[in-house]
PDB file of C-alpha atoms in Angstrom:
ATOM      1  CA  VAL A  24      -7.503  23.053  -8.381  1.00  0.00           C
ATOM      2  CA  LEU A  25      -4.040  20.378  -7.762  1.00  0.00           C
ATOM      3  CA  LYS A  26      -6.327  18.500  -5.121  1.00  0.00           C
ATOM      4  CA  ARG A  27      -9.042  18.305  -8.026  1.00  0.00           C
ATOM      5  CA  VAL A  28      -5.995  16.879 -10.393  1.00  0.00           C
ATOM      6  CA  LEU A  29      -5.239  14.586  -7.986  1.00  0.00           C
ATOM      7  CA  VAL A  30      -8.318  13.516  -7.135  1.00  0.00           C
ATOM      8  CA  ASN A  31      -9.034  12.996 -11.486  1.00  0.00           C
ATOM      9  CA  LEU A  32      -5.594  11.365 -11.416  1.00  0.00           C
ATOM     10  CA  GLY A  33      -6.035   8.765  -8.753  1.00  0.00           C
ATOM     11  CA  SER A  34     -10.223   7.895  -9.682  1.00  0.00           C
ATOM     12  CA  ALA A  35      -8.224   7.431 -13.957  1.00  0.00           C
ATOM     13  CA  ILE A  36      -5.431   5.330 -12.613  1.00  0.00           C
ATOM     14  CA  MET A  37      -7.679   3.064 -10.396  1.00  0.00           C
ATOM     15  CA  ASN A  38     -10.039   3.058 -13.048  1.00  0.00           C
ATOM     16  CA  GLN A  39      -7.184   0.735 -15.110  1.00  0.00           C
ATOM     17  CA  PHE A  40      -6.137  -1.703 -12.041  1.00  0.00           C
ATOM     18  CA  ALA A  41      -8.690  -4.354 -14.191  1.00  0.00           C
ATOM     19  CA  GLU A  42      -6.660  -3.776 -17.508  1.00  0.00           C
ATOM     20  CA  ARG A  43      -6.564  -7.666 -18.833  1.00  0.00           C
ATOM     21  CA  GLU A  44      -2.566  -7.431 -19.725  1.00  0.00           C
ATOM     22  CA  GLY A  45      -0.523  -8.149 -17.253  1.00  0.00           C
ATOM     23  CA  LEU A  46       2.212  -5.991 -17.972  1.00  0.00           C
ATOM     24  CA  VAL A  47      -0.562  -2.628 -18.018  1.00  0.00           C
ATOM     25  CA  ARG A  48      -2.189  -3.982 -14.449  1.00  0.00           C
ATOM     26  CA  VAL A  49       1.502  -3.854 -13.808  1.00  0.00           C
ATOM     27  CA  ASP A  50       2.072  -0.320 -14.960  1.00  0.00           C
ATOM     28  CA  MET A  51      -1.294   1.065 -12.888  1.00  0.00           C
ATOM     29  CA  PHE A  52      -0.615  -0.368  -9.872  1.00  0.00           C
ATOM     30  CA  GLN A  53       2.972   1.324 -10.014  1.00  0.00           C
ATOM     31  CA  ALA A  54       0.925   5.125 -10.716  1.00  0.00           C
ATOM     32  CA  MET A  55      -1.245   4.920  -8.148  1.00  0.00           C
ATOM     33  CA  ILE A  56       1.624   4.267  -5.273  1.00  0.00           C
ATOM     34  CA  LEU A  57       4.053   6.904  -7.498  1.00  0.00           C
ATOM     35  CA  LEU A  58       0.728   8.812  -6.817  1.00  0.00           C
ATOM     36  CA  VAL A  59       0.392   7.831  -3.063  1.00  0.00           C
ATOM     37  CA  GLN A  60       3.784   8.594  -2.085  1.00  0.00           C
ATOM     38  CA  SER A  61       4.429  11.582  -4.175  1.00  0.00           C
ATOM     39  CA  THR A  62       1.718  13.204  -2.117  1.00  0.00           C
ATOM     40  CA  MET A  63       2.443  12.588   1.292  1.00  0.00           C
ATOM     41  CA  SER A  64       4.214  15.008   3.365  1.00  0.00           C
ATOM     42  CA  ASP A  65       7.876  14.092   5.384  1.00  0.00           C
ATOM     43  CA  ASP A  66       7.902  15.750   8.400  1.00  0.00           C
ATOM     44  CA  SER A  67      11.306  13.735   9.251  1.00  0.00           C
ATOM     45  CA  GLU A  68      12.311  15.429   6.171  1.00  0.00           C
ATOM     46  CA  ASN A  69      11.942  18.571   6.868  1.00  0.00           C
ATOM     47  CA  SER A  70      12.575  18.898  10.252  1.00  0.00           C
ATOM     48  CA  SER A  71      16.242  17.579   9.387  1.00  0.00           C
ATOM     49  CA  VAL A  72      16.603  20.694   7.913  1.00  0.00           C
ATOM     50  CA  THR A  73      17.700  24.413   9.793  1.00  0.00           C
ATOM     51  CA  PRO A  74      16.492  27.355   8.792  1.00  0.00           C
ATOM     52  CA  SER A  75      19.118  29.950   8.035  1.00  0.00           C
ATOM     53  CA  LEU A  76      18.021  33.940   8.050  1.00  0.00           C
ATOM     54  CA  ASP A  77      19.439  34.294   4.990  1.00  0.00           C
ATOM     55  CA  GLN A  78      18.131  31.620   3.124  1.00  0.00           C
ATOM     56  CA  PRO A  79      13.943  30.770   3.198  1.00  0.00           C
ATOM     57  CA  LEU A  80      13.234  27.981   4.189  1.00  0.00           C
ATOM     58  CA  LEU A  81      10.747  26.367   1.630  1.00  0.00           C
ATOM     59  CA  VAL A  82       8.359  23.781   3.872  1.00  0.00           C
ATOM     60  CA  ARG A  83       4.472  22.542   2.318  1.00  0.00           C
ATOM     61  CA  GLN A  84       2.070  23.522   4.572  1.00  0.00           C
ATOM     62  CA  THR A  85      -0.079  20.291   3.504  1.00  0.00           C
ATOM     63  CA  SER A  86      -0.757  17.776   2.602  1.00  0.00           C
ATOM     64  CA  LEU A  87      -1.680  16.440  -0.688  1.00  0.00           C
ATOM     65  CA  TYR A  88      -2.527  13.180   0.368  1.00  0.00           C
ATOM     66  CA  GLN A  89      -5.654  14.234   2.472  1.00  0.00           C
ATOM     67  CA  PRO A  90      -7.813  14.366  -1.029  1.00  0.00           C
ATOM     68  CA  LEU A  91      -6.475  11.697  -1.998  1.00  0.00           C
ATOM     69  CA  SER A  92      -7.324   9.793   1.135  1.00  0.00           C
ATOM     70  CA  VAL A  93     -10.721   9.836  -0.013  1.00  0.00           C
ATOM     71  CA  LEU A  94     -10.360   7.541  -2.940  1.00  0.00           C
ATOM     72  CA  LEU A  95      -9.324   5.105  -0.603  1.00  0.00           C
ATOM     73  CA  PRO A  96     -11.878   2.894  -0.014  1.00  0.00           C
ATOM     74  CA  ASP A  97     -12.061   2.386  -3.854  1.00  0.00           C
ATOM     75  CA  ILE A  98      -8.307   2.188  -4.259  1.00  0.00           C
ATOM     76  CA  VAL A  99      -8.238  -0.398  -1.823  1.00  0.00           C
ATOM     77  CA  TYR A 100     -10.950  -3.263  -3.169  1.00  0.00           C
ATOM     78  CA  TYR A 101     -10.406  -2.569  -6.445  1.00  0.00           C
ATOM     79  CA  ALA A 102      -6.924  -3.834  -6.022  1.00  0.00           C
ATOM     80  CA  SER A 103      -8.066  -6.431  -3.828  1.00  0.00           C
ATOM     81  CA  SER A 104     -10.316  -7.555  -6.292  1.00  0.00           C
ATOM     82  CA  GLN A 105      -7.834  -7.728  -8.513  1.00  0.00           C
ATOM     83  CA  PHE A 106      -5.112  -9.364  -6.948  1.00  0.00           C
ATOM     84  CA  TRP A 107      -6.348 -13.506  -7.362  1.00  0.00           C
ATOM     85  CA  SER A 108      -6.887 -13.305 -10.689  1.00  0.00           C
ATOM     86  CA  SER A 109      -2.942 -10.747 -11.596  1.00  0.00           C
ATOM     87  CA  ASN A 110      -0.036 -12.448 -12.118  1.00  0.00           C
ATOM     88  CA  THR A 111       3.076 -12.052  -8.999  1.00  0.00           C
ATOM     89  CA  ALA A 112       3.875  -9.424 -10.905  1.00  0.00           C
ATOM     90  CA  ALA A 113       1.164  -8.035 -10.268  1.00  0.00           C
ATOM     91  CA  LYS A 114       0.356  -9.445  -7.339  1.00  0.00           C
ATOM     92  CA  SER A 115       4.082  -8.077  -5.598  1.00  0.00           C
ATOM     93  CA  ALA A 116       2.480  -4.496  -6.836  1.00  0.00           C
ATOM     94  CA  VAL A 117      -1.054  -4.421  -4.622  1.00  0.00           C
ATOM     95  CA  MET A 118       1.439  -5.414  -1.601  1.00  0.00           C
ATOM     96  CA  SER A 119       3.469  -2.579  -2.475  1.00  0.00           C
ATOM     97  CA  LEU A 120       0.474  -0.431  -2.880  1.00  0.00           C
ATOM     98  CA  TYR A 121      -1.424  -2.161   0.348  1.00  0.00           C
ATOM     99  CA  ALA A 122       2.591  -1.010   2.145  1.00  0.00           C
ATOM    100  CA  ALA A 123       2.342   2.807   0.661  1.00  0.00           C
ATOM    101  CA  ILE A 124      -1.059   3.424   1.027  1.00  0.00           C
ATOM    102  CA  SER A 125      -0.182   1.844   5.442  1.00  0.00           C
ATOM    103  CA  LYS A 126       2.347   4.731   5.260  1.00  0.00           C
ATOM    104  CA  GLY A 127      -0.462   7.692   5.147  1.00  0.00           C
ATOM    105  CA  GLY A 128      -1.693   7.558   8.740  1.00  0.00           C
ATOM    106  CA  ARG A 129      -3.414   6.025  11.437  1.00  0.00           C
ATOM    107  CA  GLU A 130      -7.060   6.872   8.729  1.00  0.00           C
ATOM    108  CA  SER A 131      -5.397   5.035   5.923  1.00  0.00           C
ATOM    109  CA  VAL A 132      -4.377   2.042   7.676  1.00  0.00           C
ATOM    110  CA  ASP A 133      -7.476   2.040   9.815  1.00  0.00           C
ATOM    111  CA  LEU A 134      -8.628   1.675   6.060  1.00  0.00           C
ATOM    112  CA  LEU A 135      -7.176  -1.618   5.194  1.00  0.00           C
ATOM    113  CA  GLY A 136      -7.730  -2.722   8.685  1.00  0.00           C
ATOM    114  CA  GLY A 137     -10.672  -2.387   7.706  1.00  0.00           C
ATOM    115  CA  ASN A 138     -10.568  -4.837   4.709  1.00  0.00           C
ATOM    116  CA  PHE A 139      -8.125  -7.210   6.998  1.00  0.00           C
ATOM    117  CA  GLU A 140     -10.075 -10.121   5.677  1.00  0.00           C
ATOM    118  CA  THR A 141      -9.740  -9.011   2.381  1.00  0.00           C
ATOM    119  CA  ILE A 142      -6.007  -8.295   3.184  1.00  0.00           C
ATOM    120  CA  MET A 143      -4.990 -10.802   5.291  1.00  0.00           C
ATOM    121  CA  PRO A 144      -5.332 -13.683   2.660  1.00  0.00           C
ATOM    122  CA  GLN A 145      -3.314 -12.248  -0.376  1.00  0.00           C
ATOM    123  CA  ILE A 146      -0.371 -10.990   2.330  1.00  0.00           C
ATOM    124  CA  PHE A 147      -0.145 -15.610   3.122  1.00  0.00           C
ATOM    125  CA  ASP A 148      -0.327 -16.199  -0.351  1.00  0.00           C
ATOM    126  CA  SER A 149       2.833 -13.735  -1.306  1.00  0.00           C
ATOM    127  CA  LEU A 150       4.294 -15.613   2.243  1.00  0.00           C
ATOM    128  CA  ALA A 151       3.747 -19.221   1.623  1.00  0.00           C
ATOM    129  CA  GLU A 152       4.622 -18.739  -1.760  1.00  0.00           C
ATOM    130  CA  THR A 153       8.520 -18.811  -1.655  1.00  0.00           C
ATOM    131  CA  LYS A 154       9.464 -18.943  -5.969  1.00  0.00           C
ATOM    132  CA  GLU A 155       8.596 -16.171  -6.569  1.00  0.00           C
ATOM    133  CA  VAL A 156      11.146 -13.773  -4.191  1.00  0.00           C
ATOM    134  CA  GLU A 157       9.786 -10.804  -5.261  1.00  0.00           C
ATOM    135  CA  PHE A 158       6.282 -11.530  -4.977  1.00  0.00           C
ATOM    136  CA  THR A 159       6.846 -12.280  -0.962  1.00  0.00           C
ATOM    137  CA  GLN A 160       9.296  -9.837   0.124  1.00  0.00           C
ATOM    138  CA  ALA A 161       6.928  -6.935  -1.016  1.00  0.00           C
ATOM    139  CA  GLY A 162       4.581  -9.574   1.596  1.00  0.00           C
ATOM    140  CA  LEU A 163       6.843  -9.076   3.905  1.00  0.00           C
ATOM    141  CA  MET A 164       6.999  -4.811   2.864  1.00  0.00           C
ATOM    142  CA  CYS A 165       3.558  -4.780   3.378  1.00  0.00           C
ATOM    143  CA  LEU A 166       3.437  -6.629   6.827  1.00  0.00           C
ATOM    144  CA  SER A 167       5.828  -4.910   8.098  1.00  0.00           C
ATOM    145  CA  ALA A 168       3.984  -1.649   7.368  1.00  0.00           C
ATOM    146  CA  LEU A 169       0.919  -2.643   8.545  1.00  0.00           C
ATOM    147  CA  PHE A 170       2.450  -4.001  12.367  1.00  0.00           C
ATOM    148  CA  LYS A 171       4.294  -0.067  12.115  1.00  0.00           C
ATOM    149  CA  GLU A 172       1.056   1.505  12.164  1.00  0.00           C
ATOM    150  CA  ALA A 173      -1.697  -0.512  12.585  1.00  0.00           C
ATOM    151  CA  ASN A 174      -3.394  -1.867  15.954  1.00  0.00           C
ATOM    152  CA  TYR A 175      -2.722  -4.901  17.334  1.00  0.00           C
ATOM    153  CA  SER A 176      -6.241  -5.823  17.723  1.00  0.00           C
ATOM    154  CA  TYR A 177      -6.434  -5.983  13.331  1.00  0.00           C
ATOM    155  CA  PHE A 178      -3.573  -8.844  13.512  1.00  0.00           C
ATOM    156  CA  GLU A 179      -5.485 -10.202  16.514  1.00  0.00           C
ATOM    157  CA  VAL A 180      -7.926 -13.346  14.948  1.00  0.00           C
ATOM    158  CA  TYR A 181      -4.336 -13.583  12.446  1.00  0.00           C
ATOM    159  CA  ILE A 182      -1.660 -13.845  14.208  1.00  0.00           C
ATOM    160  CA  MET A 183      -0.980 -17.733  14.822  1.00  0.00           C
ATOM    161  CA  ASP A 184      -1.308 -18.588  11.034  1.00  0.00           C
ATOM    162  CA  LEU A 185       1.370 -15.002  10.669  1.00  0.00           C
ATOM    163  CA  LEU A 186       3.650 -16.490  13.170  1.00  0.00           C
ATOM    164  CA  THR A 187       3.080 -19.949  11.199  1.00  0.00           C
ATOM    165  CA  ALA A 188       3.683 -18.323   7.606  1.00  0.00           C
ATOM    166  CA  VAL A 189       7.147 -16.803   8.583  1.00  0.00           C
ATOM    167  CA  ALA A 190       8.532 -19.821  10.359  1.00  0.00           C
ATOM    168  CA  GLY A 191       7.238 -21.710   7.003  1.00  0.00           C
ATOM    169  CA  LEU A 192       9.675 -18.803   5.119  1.00  0.00           C
ATOM    170  CA  VAL A 193      12.348 -18.899   7.614  1.00  0.00           C
ATOM    171  CA  ASN A 194      13.019 -22.734   7.924  1.00  0.00           C
ATOM    172  CA  SER A 195      12.409 -23.108   3.681  1.00  0.00           C
ATOM    173  CA  PRO A 196      15.175 -23.978   1.446  1.00  0.00           C
ATOM    174  CA  ASN A 197      14.361 -21.981  -1.297  1.00  0.00           C
TER     175      ASN A 197
END
């Protein structure tokens, strides 16, 4: 039942991405980020816990992220389709959403990798926007999350442009 509720909630949030109000759009992206993050199990958190004989250890056995992952292709499609018509706060939220999705493991990153022709121009836009620090930081965090999980082949075509963009940030007076 909970899995169905998560999928329905994810669908409802995703359907609101096209909201005309800039602030409402940001709220919808942030809600999706929270949903994605809250459904991922954090094994590193559980591995540091040492069970004792007098206290039972409660650990989530399965991830709630898997049912939500069915929606990922649509989530990425709808988020990316709203990117260019959004304000910088919403664009930052899209970058943060991509970063959150990339932390879902190899399948999630492969989904994003399959959309690099759409995602990379958005990342380049964030790296070129030196006046909007939050947007640039969100783009860098997204890029960092992707680099941690993605296969290098996804970046092969973009590596020289990425180096140029990052060098431009380093040399920027801002």
